[in-house]
mmCIF file of C-alpha atoms in Angstrom:
data_model
loop_
_atom_site.group_PDB
_atom_site.id
_atom_site.type_symbol
_atom_site.label_atom_id
_atom_site.label_comp_id
_atom_site.label_asym_id
_atom_site.label_seq_id
_atom_site.Cartn_x
_atom_site.Cartn_y
_atom_site.Cartn_z
ATOM 1 C CA MET J 1 8.776 -67.383 -4.411
ATOM 2 C CA ASN J 2 11.622 -67.544 -1.401
ATOM 3 C CA LEU J 3 11.509 -64.887 1.307
ATOM 4 C CA ARG J 4 14.477 -63.204 -0.263
ATOM 5 C CA GLN J 5 12.479 -62.581 -3.525
ATOM 6 C CA VAL J 6 9.571 -61.475 -1.454
ATOM 7 C CA PHE J 7 11.599 -58.817 0.358
ATOM 8 C CA ALA J 8 13.222 -57.687 -3.005
ATOM 9 C CA SER J 9 9.884 -57.213 -4.392
ATOM 10 C CA VAL J 10 8.681 -55.126 -1.565
ATOM 11 C CA LEU J 11 11.622 -53.086 -1.712
ATOM 12 C CA MET J 12 11.181 -52.530 -5.193
ATOM 13 C CA PHE J 13 7.581 -51.524 -4.692
ATOM 14 C CA GLY J 14 8.578 -49.169 -1.926
ATOM 15 C CA VAL J 15 11.283 -47.480 -3.986
ATOM 16 C CA ALA J 16 8.904 -46.980 -7.081
ATOM 17 C CA GLY J 17 6.301 -45.435 -4.446
ATOM 18 C CA LEU J 18 8.805 -43.325 -3.082
ATOM 19 C CA LEU J 19 9.951 -41.897 -6.390
ATOM 20 C CA LEU J 20 6.373 -41.395 -7.617
ATOM 21 C CA PHE J 21 5.638 -39.465 -4.406
ATOM 22 C CA MET J 22 8.733 -37.320 -5.038
ATOM 23 C CA TYR J 23 7.796 -36.650 -8.743
ATOM 24 C CA LEU J 24 4.265 -35.524 -7.588
ATOM 25 C CA GLN J 25 5.491 -33.324 -4.864
ATOM 26 C CA ALA J 26 8.050 -31.622 -7.280
ATOM 27 C CA TRP J 27 5.344 -30.882 -9.904
ATOM 28 C CA ILE J 28 2.919 -29.451 -7.373
ATOM 29 C CA GLU J 29 5.608 -27.166 -6.064
ATOM 30 C CA GLU J 30 6.450 -26.247 -9.660
ATOM 31 C CA GLN J 31 2.860 -25.339 -10.288
ATOM 32 C CA HIS J 32 2.891 -23.213 -7.158
ATOM 33 C CA THR J 33 6.115 -21.323 -8.136
ATOM 34 C CA GLU J 34 4.819 -20.543 -11.538
ATOM 35 C CA SER J 35 1.629 -19.177 -9.967
ATOM 36 C CA GLY J 36 3.876 -16.959 -7.244
ATOM 37 C CA GLU J 37 6.067 -15.839 -10.431
ATOM 38 C CA ARG J 38 3.155 -14.877 -12.358
ATOM 39 C CA LEU J 39 1.904 -12.763 -9.379
ATOM 40 C CA GLN J 40 5.247 -11.164 -8.815
ATOM 41 C CA GLN J 41 5.569 -10.489 -12.758
ATOM 42 C CA GLN J 42 2.289 -8.631 -12.492
ATOM 43 C CA ILE J 43 3.479 -6.384 -9.588
ATOM 44 C CA ILE J 44 6.575 -5.506 -11.581
ATOM 45 C CA ASN J 45 4.707 -4.796 -14.847
ATOM 46 C CA GLN J 46 2.133 -2.555 -13.377
ATOM 47 C CA ASP J 47 2.357 1.079 -14.754
ATOM 48 C CA PHE J 48 2.234 3.717 -11.886
ATOM 49 C CA THR J 49 1.620 6.804 -14.141
ATOM 50 C CA LEU J 50 -0.647 9.064 -11.927
ATOM 51 C CA PRO J 51 -3.530 10.824 -13.662
ATOM 52 C CA PRO J 52 -3.108 14.391 -15.037
ATOM 53 C CA PRO J 53 -3.436 17.118 -12.325
ATOM 54 C CA GLY J 54 -6.880 18.338 -11.989
ATOM 55 C CA THR J 55 -8.458 15.012 -12.945
ATOM 56 C CA PRO J 56 -11.569 14.724 -10.673
ATOM 57 C CA ARG J 57 -11.074 12.065 -8.122
ATOM 58 C CA ARG J 58 -13.877 9.740 -9.197
ATOM 59 C CA ALA J 59 -12.918 10.098 -12.705
ATOM 60 C CA ALA J 60 -9.263 9.122 -11.984
ATOM 61 C CA LEU J 61 -10.419 6.201 -9.930
ATOM 62 C CA SER J 62 -12.683 4.865 -12.617
ATOM 63 C CA ARG J 63 -9.774 5.194 -15.012
ATOM 64 C CA SER J 64 -7.098 3.568 -12.751
ATOM 65 C CA ALA J 65 -9.176 1.103 -10.700
ATOM 66 C CA PRO J 66 -9.052 -2.530 -12.456
ATOM 67 C CA PRO J 67 -12.215 -4.497 -13.117
ATOM 68 C CA GLY J 68 -13.690 -6.481 -10.290
ATOM 69 C CA LEU J 69 -12.714 -3.929 -7.402
ATOM 70 C CA SER J 70 -15.105 -4.048 -4.687
ATOM 71 C CA LYS J 71 -17.378 -1.345 -3.240
ATOM 72 C CA HIS J 72 -15.342 -1.418 -0.065
ATOM 73 C CA GLU J 73 -12.010 -1.272 -1.894
ATOM 74 C CA MET J 74 -13.271 1.618 -4.113
ATOM 75 C CA ALA J 75 -14.548 3.357 -0.893
ATOM 76 C CA ILE J 76 -11.207 3.172 0.586
ATOM 77 C CA LEU J 77 -9.434 4.450 -2.637
ATOM 78 C CA ASP J 78 -11.947 7.436 -2.520
ATOM 79 C CA SER J 79 -10.845 8.418 1.126
ATOM 80 C CA ARG J 80 -10.378 12.128 1.569
ATOM 81 C CA ASN J 81 -6.556 11.250 2.407
ATOM 82 C CA TRP J 82 -5.779 10.829 -1.359
ATOM 83 C CA LYS J 83 -6.305 14.377 -2.165
ATOM 84 C CA ASP J 84 -7.439 13.779 -5.870
ATOM 85 C CA LYS J 85 -4.776 11.324 -6.575
ATOM 86 C CA ALA J 86 -5.373 7.663 -7.526
ATOM 87 C CA ASP J 87 -2.983 5.571 -5.306
ATOM 88 C CA PRO J 88 -0.920 3.204 -7.473
ATOM 89 C CA PHE J 89 -0.125 0.650 -4.625
ATOM 90 C CA SER J 90 -4.029 0.212 -3.838
ATOM 91 C CA VAL J 91 -4.695 -0.283 -7.403
ATOM 92 C CA VAL J 92 -1.992 -3.014 -7.906
ATOM 93 C CA ALA J 93 -2.877 -4.862 -4.883
ATOM 94 C CA ALA J 94 -6.602 -4.650 -5.705
ATOM 95 C CA SER J 95 -6.072 -5.847 -9.208
ATOM 96 C CA LEU J 96 -4.135 -8.899 -7.828
ATOM 97 C CA VAL J 97 -6.938 -9.606 -5.707
ATOM 98 C CA SER J 98 -9.560 -9.447 -8.524
ATOM 99 C CA GLN J 99 -7.306 -11.858 -10.652
ATOM 100 C CA LEU J 100 -6.902 -14.470 -8.216
ATOM 101 C CA SER J 101 -9.258 -17.620 -8.591
ATOM 102 C CA ASP J 102 -11.052 -18.880 -5.418
ATOM 103 C CA GLN J 103 -8.576 -21.755 -4.995
ATOM 104 C CA GLN J 104 -5.586 -19.211 -5.091
ATOM 105 C CA LYS J 105 -7.410 -16.780 -2.572
ATOM 106 C CA MET J 106 -7.961 -19.545 -0.152
ATOM 107 C CA ARG J 107 -4.166 -20.346 -0.114
ATOM 108 C CA LYS J 108 -2.131 -18.601 2.381
ATOM 109 C CA SER J 109 0.361 -16.885 0.062
ATOM 110 C CA PRO J 110 2.634 -14.020 1.220
ATOM 111 C CA LEU J 111 0.554 -11.637 -0.600
ATOM 112 C CA SER J 112 -2.668 -12.767 0.649
ATOM 113 C CA GLN J 113 -2.461 -10.796 4.124
ATOM 114 C CA PHE J 114 -1.644 -7.620 2.016
ATOM 115 C CA ARG J 115 -4.229 -7.502 -0.423
ATOM 116 C CA GLY J 116 -4.843 -3.903 -1.277
ATOM 117 C CA VAL J 117 -2.156 -2.121 0.897
ATOM 118 C CA TYR J 118 -2.622 1.564 0.782
ATOM 119 C CA LEU J 119 0.335 3.362 1.303
ATOM 120 C CA PRO J 120 0.204 7.290 1.596
ATOM 121 C CA PRO J 121 1.028 8.930 -1.512
ATOM 122 C CA ALA J 122 1.242 12.439 -0.412
ATOM 123 C CA TRP J 123 4.221 14.465 1.206
ATOM 124 C CA HIS J 124 2.672 16.722 3.804
ATOM 125 C CA PRO J 125 4.379 19.256 6.246
ATOM 126 C CA LEU J 126 5.198 18.355 9.631
ATOM 127 C CA ASN J 127 2.481 19.112 12.514
ATOM 128 C CA LYS J 128 4.404 21.544 14.750
ATOM 129 C CA THR J 129 1.623 22.571 17.085
ATOM 130 C CA LEU J 130 2.920 20.883 20.149
ATOM 131 C CA VAL J 131 6.440 22.621 19.802
ATOM 132 C CA LYS J 132 7.139 25.134 22.162
ATOM 133 C CA GLY J 133 9.472 27.906 22.164
ATOM 134 C CA ASP J 134 12.389 28.984 19.671
ATOM 135 C CA ARG J 135 14.890 26.497 20.829
ATOM 136 C CA TRP J 136 14.332 24.001 18.107
ATOM 137 C CA LYS J 137 14.317 26.596 15.090
ATOM 138 C CA ASP J 138 17.831 25.293 13.844
ATOM 139 C CA VAL J 139 16.761 21.626 14.304
ATOM 140 C CA ASP J 140 13.654 22.408 12.450
ATOM 141 C CA SER J 141 15.338 23.924 9.565
ATOM 142 C CA THR J 142 17.745 20.989 9.234
ATOM 143 C CA GLN J 143 14.848 18.678 9.264
ATOM 144 C CA GLU J 144 13.021 20.451 6.598
ATOM 145 C CA LYS J 145 16.073 20.311 4.283
ATOM 146 C CA ARG J 146 16.498 16.710 4.878
ATOM 147 C CA ARG J 147 12.768 16.136 4.236
ATOM 148 C CA SER J 148 12.787 18.322 1.093
ATOM 149 C CA PHE J 149 16.053 16.762 -0.087
ATOM 150 C CA LEU J 150 14.792 13.023 0.279
ATOM 151 C CA HIS J 151 11.542 14.072 -1.501
ATOM 152 C CA ASP J 152 13.164 15.412 -4.439
ATOM 153 C CA PHE J 153 15.535 12.633 -4.649
ATOM 154 C CA CYS J 154 12.730 10.056 -4.673
ATOM 155 C CA LYS J 155 10.640 11.950 -7.072
ATOM 156 C CA LYS J 156 13.763 12.071 -9.428
ATOM 157 C CA TYR J 157 14.710 8.560 -8.964
ATOM 158 C CA ASN J 158 11.272 7.258 -9.173
ATOM 159 C CA SER J 159 10.162 9.184 -11.858
ATOM 160 C CA GLY J 160 8.765 6.998 -14.784
ATOM 161 C CA LYS J 161 9.927 3.935 -12.827
ATOM 162 C CA GLN J 162 7.950 0.803 -11.975
ATOM 163 C CA LEU J 163 7.352 -0.620 -8.607
ATOM 164 C CA ARG J 164 9.663 -3.703 -7.946
ATOM 165 C CA THR J 165 9.269 -4.311 -4.338
ATOM 166 C CA HIS J 166 7.054 -7.086 -3.008
ATOM 167 C CA LEU J 167 4.444 -5.458 -0.976
ATOM 168 C CA VAL J 168 4.749 -7.890 1.907
ATOM 169 C CA HIS J 169 8.205 -6.351 2.838
ATOM 170 C CA LEU J 170 7.244 -2.608 3.137
ATOM 171 C CA VAL J 171 5.958 -2.348 6.496
ATOM 172 C CA SER J 172 7.668 -5.238 8.297
ATOM 173 C CA ARG J 173 10.434 -3.220 10.033
ATOM 174 C CA ILE J 174 8.229 -0.581 11.282
ATOM 175 C CA TYR J 175 7.110 -0.170 15.185
ATOM 176 C CA VAL J 176 3.857 1.131 16.329
ATOM 177 C CA GLU J 177 3.202 3.231 19.332
ATOM 178 C CA ASP J 178 -0.547 3.929 19.323
ATOM 179 C CA ARG J 179 -0.903 6.455 22.340
ATOM 180 C CA HIS J 180 1.072 9.280 20.418
ATOM 181 C CA LYS J 181 0.668 7.916 16.992
ATOM 182 C CA VAL J 182 4.262 7.153 16.071
ATOM 183 C CA LEU J 183 5.525 4.817 13.491
ATOM 184 C CA TYR J 184 9.234 4.032 13.789
ATOM 185 C CA CYS J 185 11.021 2.140 11.242
ATOM 186 C CA GLU J 186 14.318 0.287 12.767
ATOM 187 C CA VAL J 187 17.605 0.818 11.431
ATOM 188 C CA PRO J 188 20.174 -1.208 13.484
ATOM 189 C CA LYS J 189 23.198 0.359 14.711
ATOM 190 C CA ALA J 190 21.460 3.900 14.369
ATOM 191 C CA GLY J 191 20.144 4.276 17.889
ATOM 192 C CA CYS J 192 17.485 1.670 17.605
ATOM 193 C CA SER J 193 17.697 0.002 21.097
ATOM 194 C CA ASN J 194 17.309 3.325 22.667
ATOM 195 C CA TRP J 195 14.408 4.357 20.303
ATOM 196 C CA LYS J 196 12.751 1.092 21.377
ATOM 197 C CA ARG J 197 13.232 2.235 24.955
ATOM 198 C CA VAL J 198 11.530 5.422 24.420
ATOM 199 C CA LEU J 199 8.565 3.728 22.347
ATOM 200 C CA MET J 200 8.017 1.323 25.453
ATOM 201 C CA VAL J 201 7.933 4.499 27.817
ATOM 202 C CA LEU J 202 5.689 6.165 25.521
ATOM 203 C CA ASN J 203 3.380 3.289 25.506
ATOM 204 C CA GLY J 204 3.215 2.931 29.175
ATOM 205 C CA LEU J 205 5.089 -0.242 29.417
ATOM 206 C CA ALA J 206 7.964 1.320 31.609
ATOM 207 C CA ALA J 207 8.332 4.300 33.604
ATOM 208 C CA SER J 208 12.056 4.972 32.520
ATOM 209 C CA ALA J 209 14.116 4.252 29.499
ATOM 210 C CA HIS J 210 16.907 3.759 31.821
ATOM 211 C CA ASN J 211 15.324 0.635 33.551
ATOM 212 C CA ILE J 212 14.940 -1.489 30.321
ATOM 213 C CA SER J 213 17.495 -4.212 29.553
ATOM 214 C CA HIS J 214 18.989 -4.882 26.331
ATOM 215 C CA ASP J 215 17.281 -8.349 26.282
ATOM 216 C CA ASP J 216 13.786 -6.777 27.181
ATOM 217 C CA VAL J 217 14.184 -4.332 24.388
ATOM 218 C CA HIS J 218 14.991 -6.832 21.587
ATOM 219 C CA TYR J 219 13.419 -10.207 22.832
ATOM 220 C CA GLY J 220 10.649 -9.081 25.170
ATOM 221 C CA LYS J 221 8.084 -8.511 22.175
ATOM 222 C CA HIS J 222 6.723 -5.620 24.049
ATOM 223 C CA LEU J 223 6.252 -3.657 21.055
ATOM 224 C CA LYS J 224 3.872 -4.179 17.987
ATOM 225 C CA LYS J 225 4.954 -4.057 14.298
ATOM 226 C CA LEU J 226 3.018 -2.515 11.641
ATOM 227 C CA ASP J 227 2.432 -5.748 9.586
ATOM 228 C CA SER J 228 0.806 -7.326 12.585
ATOM 229 C CA TYR J 229 -2.339 -5.220 11.939
ATOM 230 C CA ASP J 230 -5.202 -5.867 9.567
ATOM 231 C CA LEU J 231 -5.346 -3.810 6.212
ATOM 232 C CA LYS J 232 -7.415 -1.159 7.671
ATOM 233 C CA GLY J 233 -5.094 -0.866 10.716
ATOM 234 C CA ILE J 234 -2.018 -0.515 8.550
ATOM 235 C CA TYR J 235 -3.783 1.984 6.000
ATOM 236 C CA THR J 236 -4.945 4.047 8.774
ATOM 237 C CA ARG J 237 -1.680 4.171 10.803
ATOM 238 C CA LEU J 238 0.394 5.081 7.361
ATOM 239 C CA ASN J 239 -2.234 7.883 6.856
ATOM 240 C CA THR J 240 -2.416 9.576 10.206
ATOM 241 C CA TYR J 241 0.705 8.475 12.469
ATOM 242 C CA THR J 242 4.044 10.551 12.544
ATOM 243 C CA LYS J 243 6.257 8.338 10.580
ATOM 244 C CA THR J 244 9.880 8.476 11.652
ATOM 245 C CA ILE J 245 13.462 7.031 10.516
ATOM 246 C CA PHE J 246 16.842 7.278 11.989
ATOM 247 C CA VAL J 247 19.872 6.746 9.632
ATOM 248 C CA ARG J 248 23.614 6.789 9.970
ATOM 249 C CA ASP J 249 26.559 7.244 7.543
ATOM 250 C CA PRO J 250 26.759 3.829 5.853
ATOM 251 C CA MET J 251 30.239 3.147 6.366
ATOM 252 C CA GLU J 252 30.043 3.844 10.054
ATOM 253 C CA ARG J 253 26.975 1.660 10.340
ATOM 254 C CA LEU J 254 28.765 -1.219 8.924
ATOM 255 C CA VAL J 255 31.822 -1.008 10.862
ATOM 256 C CA SER J 256 29.705 -0.646 13.792
ATOM 257 C CA ALA J 257 27.842 -3.900 13.207
ATOM 258 C CA PHE J 258 31.031 -5.848 12.407
ATOM 259 C CA ARG J 259 32.516 -4.719 15.591
ATOM 260 C CA ASP J 260 29.369 -5.485 17.624
ATOM 261 C CA LYS J 261 28.654 -8.884 16.117
ATOM 262 C CA PHE J 262 32.140 -10.360 15.415
ATOM 263 C CA GLU J 263 34.491 -8.720 17.943
ATOM 264 C CA HIS J 264 32.760 -9.790 21.094
ATOM 265 C CA PRO J 265 31.233 -13.135 22.128
ATOM 266 C CA ASN J 266 28.056 -13.767 20.317
ATOM 267 C CA SER J 267 26.069 -17.191 20.454
ATOM 268 C CA TYR J 268 24.210 -16.489 17.133
ATOM 269 C CA TYR J 269 26.533 -14.564 14.844
ATOM 270 C CA HIS J 270 29.546 -16.659 15.332
ATOM 271 C CA PRO J 271 28.029 -19.958 14.774
ATOM 272 C CA VAL J 272 25.624 -18.854 11.873
ATOM 273 C CA PHE J 273 27.708 -16.287 9.908
ATOM 274 C CA GLY J 274 31.144 -16.737 11.518
ATOM 275 C CA LYS J 275 31.865 -20.460 10.587
ATOM 276 C CA ALA J 276 30.263 -19.920 6.928
ATOM 277 C CA ILE J 277 32.461 -16.799 6.448
ATOM 278 C CA ILE J 278 35.590 -18.453 7.756
ATOM 279 C CA LYS J 279 34.993 -21.674 5.776
ATOM 280 C CA LYS J 280 34.631 -19.910 2.352
ATOM 281 C CA TYR J 281 37.008 -16.936 2.462
ATOM 282 C CA ARG J 282 39.667 -18.209 4.796
ATOM 283 C CA HIS J 283 42.539 -20.196 3.261
ATOM 284 C CA ASN J 284 44.033 -23.161 5.585
ATOM 285 C CA ALA J 285 41.535 -22.133 8.365
ATOM 286 C CA ARG J 286 42.209 -23.770 11.686
ATOM 287 C CA GLU J 287 39.816 -26.379 12.914
ATOM 288 C CA GLU J 288 38.923 -24.383 16.014
ATOM 289 C CA ALA J 289 38.087 -21.277 13.871
ATOM 290 C CA LEU J 290 35.864 -23.658 11.606
ATOM 291 C CA LYS J 291 34.184 -25.265 14.752
ATOM 292 C CA THR J 292 33.452 -21.842 16.568
ATOM 293 C CA GLY J 293 33.211 -19.387 13.916
ATOM 294 C CA SER J 294 35.066 -16.919 16.036
ATOM 295 C CA GLY J 295 37.690 -14.432 14.838
ATOM 296 C CA VAL J 296 36.463 -13.145 11.562
ATOM 297 C CA LYS J 297 38.460 -10.509 10.015
ATOM 298 C CA PHE J 298 37.029 -7.440 8.692
ATOM 299 C CA LYS J 299 38.210 -8.214 5.244
ATOM 300 C CA GLU J 300 36.547 -11.884 5.398
ATOM 301 C CA PHE J 301 33.495 -10.019 6.347
ATOM 302 C CA ILE J 302 33.653 -7.640 3.364
ATOM 303 C CA GLN J 303 34.165 -10.393 1.096
ATOM 304 C CA TYR J 304 31.062 -12.343 2.239
ATOM 305 C CA LEU J 305 29.135 -8.904 2.082
ATOM 306 C CA LEU J 306 29.985 -8.184 -1.750
ATOM 307 C CA ASP J 307 29.700 -11.933 -2.750
ATOM 308 C CA SER J 308 26.635 -12.493 -4.834
ATOM 309 C CA HIS J 309 26.692 -16.235 -3.962
ATOM 310 C CA ARG J 310 26.871 -15.618 -0.083
ATOM 311 C CA PRO J 311 27.331 -18.883 2.070
ATOM 312 C CA VAL J 312 24.586 -17.336 4.522
ATOM 313 C CA GLY J 313 21.965 -14.664 3.765
ATOM 314 C CA MET J 314 21.915 -10.929 4.548
ATOM 315 C CA ASP J 315 21.139 -9.665 7.879
ATOM 316 C CA ILE J 316 19.337 -6.361 9.165
ATOM 317 C CA HIS J 317 22.436 -4.942 10.738
ATOM 318 C CA TRP J 318 24.174 -4.484 7.527
ATOM 319 C CA GLU J 319 21.298 -4.546 5.111
ATOM 320 C CA GLN J 320 20.703 -1.292 3.086
ATOM 321 C CA VAL J 321 18.382 1.257 4.561
ATOM 322 C CA SER J 322 16.660 1.506 1.323
ATOM 323 C CA LYS J 323 15.905 -2.081 1.842
ATOM 324 C CA LEU J 324 14.809 -2.058 5.295
ATOM 325 C CA CYS J 325 12.412 1.050 5.307
ATOM 326 C CA TYR J 326 11.945 1.806 1.792
ATOM 327 C CA PRO J 327 12.226 5.553 2.014
ATOM 328 C CA CYS J 328 10.864 6.455 -1.400
ATOM 329 C CA LEU J 329 7.849 4.236 -0.959
ATOM 330 C CA ILE J 330 6.814 5.268 2.738
ATOM 331 C CA ASN J 331 6.804 8.983 2.984
ATOM 332 C CA TYR J 332 8.404 9.510 6.366
ATOM 333 C CA ASP J 333 7.451 12.671 8.119
ATOM 334 C CA PHE J 334 10.733 12.883 10.097
ATOM 335 C CA ILE J 335 14.415 11.979 9.174
ATOM 336 C CA GLY J 336 16.593 11.815 12.093
ATOM 337 C CA LYS J 337 20.611 10.955 11.834
ATOM 338 C CA PHE J 338 22.685 9.222 14.350
ATOM 339 C CA GLU J 339 25.377 12.050 14.053
ATOM 340 C CA THR J 340 22.591 14.509 15.651
ATOM 341 C CA LEU J 341 20.728 11.727 17.532
ATOM 342 C CA GLU J 342 20.054 13.425 20.720
ATOM 343 C CA GLU J 343 18.796 16.841 19.578
ATOM 344 C CA ASP J 344 16.968 15.245 16.767
ATOM 345 C CA ALA J 345 15.207 12.492 18.958
ATOM 346 C CA ASN J 346 14.282 15.093 21.556
ATOM 347 C CA TYR J 347 12.785 17.383 18.902
ATOM 348 C CA PHE J 348 10.740 14.490 17.575
ATOM 349 C CA LEU J 349 9.433 13.788 21.077
ATOM 350 C CA GLN J 350 8.256 17.395 21.218
ATOM 351 C CA LEU J 351 6.410 16.922 17.881
ATOM 352 C CA VAL J 352 4.501 14.068 18.995
ATOM 353 C CA GLY J 353 3.610 15.659 22.366
ATOM 354 C CA ALA J 354 5.642 13.118 24.710
ATOM 355 C CA PRO J 355 5.840 13.812 28.445
ATOM 356 C CA ALA J 356 8.221 16.933 29.111
ATOM 357 C CA GLU J 357 10.255 14.654 31.492
ATOM 358 C CA LEU J 358 11.000 12.206 28.708
ATOM 359 C CA LYS J 359 14.375 12.608 27.125
ATOM 360 C CA PHE J 360 16.202 10.281 24.671
ATOM 361 C CA PRO J 361 18.823 8.272 26.551
ATOM 362 C CA LYS J 362 22.499 8.851 25.848
ATOM 363 C CA PHE J 363 24.015 5.695 27.149
ATOM 364 C CA LYS J 364 25.376 3.097 24.940
ATOM 365 C CA ASP J 365 23.358 0.014 24.908
ATOM 366 C CA ARG J 366 26.183 -2.706 24.764
ATOM 367 C CA HIS J 367 30.014 -2.849 25.053
ATOM 368 C CA SER J 368 29.773 0.422 26.768
ATOM 369 C CA SER J 369 33.680 0.600 27.525
ATOM 370 C CA ASP J 370 34.420 0.384 23.822
ATOM 371 C CA GLU J 371 35.172 3.562 21.559
ATOM 372 C CA ARG J 372 32.259 4.537 19.524
ATOM 373 C CA THR J 373 32.597 3.697 15.919
ATOM 374 C CA SER J 374 33.698 7.258 14.522
ATOM 375 C CA ALA J 375 34.972 8.209 11.162
ATOM 376 C CA GLU J 376 38.490 7.751 12.214
ATOM 377 C CA VAL J 377 37.604 4.301 13.606
ATOM 378 C CA VAL J 378 36.236 3.548 10.253
ATOM 379 C CA ARG J 379 39.382 4.703 8.405
ATOM 380 C CA GLN J 380 41.337 2.178 10.370
ATOM 381 C CA TYR J 381 39.184 -0.652 9.142
ATOM 382 C CA LEU J 382 38.862 0.247 5.744
ATOM 383 C CA LYS J 383 42.812 0.115 5.587
ATOM 384 C CA GLU J 384 42.370 -3.772 5.681
ATOM 385 C CA LEU J 385 40.585 -3.513 2.117
ATOM 386 C CA SER J 386 42.118 -3.178 -1.399
ATOM 387 C CA LYS J 387 41.118 0.114 -3.301
ATOM 388 C CA GLU J 388 38.717 -2.070 -5.214
ATOM 389 C CA GLU J 389 37.023 -3.627 -2.040
ATOM 390 C CA ARG J 390 36.549 -0.156 -0.543
ATOM 391 C CA GLN J 391 35.024 1.181 -3.911
ATOM 392 C CA LEU J 392 32.820 -2.006 -4.165
ATOM 393 C CA THR J 393 31.615 -1.494 -0.570
ATOM 394 C CA TYR J 394 30.755 2.100 -1.414
ATOM 395 C CA ASP J 395 28.851 0.784 -4.323
ATOM 396 C CA PHE J 396 26.855 -1.390 -2.043
ATOM 397 C CA TYR J 397 25.535 1.354 -0.029
ATOM 398 C CA TYR J 398 25.503 4.015 -2.850
ATOM 399 C CA LEU J 399 21.779 4.433 -2.897
ATOM 400 C CA ASP J 400 21.824 5.100 0.989
ATOM 401 C CA TYR J 401 24.650 7.644 0.567
ATOM 402 C CA LEU J 402 22.474 9.456 -2.117
ATOM 403 C CA MET J 403 19.194 9.282 -0.292
ATOM 404 C CA PHE J 404 20.182 10.744 3.009
ATOM 405 C CA ASN J 405 22.803 13.360 1.488
ATOM 406 C CA TYR J 406 25.941 11.624 3.021
ATOM 407 C CA THR J 407 29.397 12.610 1.757
ATOM 408 C CA SER J 408 30.999 9.826 -0.152
ATOM 409 C CA PRO J 409 34.063 8.479 1.457
ATOM 410 C CA ILE J 410 37.496 8.785 -0.123
ATOM 411 C CA VAL J 411 38.212 5.136 -1.493
#
């Protein structure tokens, strides 16, 4: 056998070994995927019907809790916070744990860190003991109407329906401020930068919101998120802290996000989103545009948004609020709106006992010389779209419009 034959034989064995390795790897991944899909399907198929009113707590738990639930998990389920109702989320999560094999429990799956997540099932009144004077009477009345509207909507929308949300995502956008017991769900383009500044001041990380830079707010990692705590920490905070969410008219929020990310220099959104959008939706695109991703047009951005096969994934700046903060699964105590941001925010600070000198900042975080994205500005951008595109964009945010009682735009 000459050298050439030896080399050919070694090469053939190498190729065969590589193919065998790739086959085994694919087989292992397939097994893991099937296992994960089975777990997800168990979540989807759970029946979340609560026991009839008046059912004794222990009877309700014994009927709802799955086999294999530990004493510790039963004790948590039996907490006074549940007020005679079995919690469907805890039952599902505990059931999944009991059904996992020892080998699966050791595996670091996305669900493993959220075994037995206990979300508060009850809608309770706001604690207004720290509010002084009558100046907040009108704001409070508006707040109660918003809470009642969302509660009734979720009750109707979720009636008889099954949970179709991965538990791991539910609290991932919620920021924690422990001193004043505040949970804030971040909705980008609805005052979130200034809200993070306020949380940093409340937490003693800064003396004034006006001295905190944009980079410190968004990249400093000074604030903790709820999903960074263990299960006991998550459960305790969801049930005892004041939970707030601030929202904005969906179209205004969408246009504001587009203007911020695509009409100004941006070292992330242009190369990551801009290049992909221009490549797919712009005919005869110039080489410079394909290279930099700059100059995305609003119509191209909407084509990307509505495309079921987007060339690049979604982003929190234009994701639906219903998928960021899950308002029908986490019962928020306070619902603020960008349209009444200052008065809502300052009333909320009163509710949680913030220092009297702390007021919500009025300044615009970035591009301060630009006109704010108003209803009139939105109308100008919507003119670039066809009637069908305008309708589809509204349909995309339909649930957000309904949840927060926003007036649907004329398309």
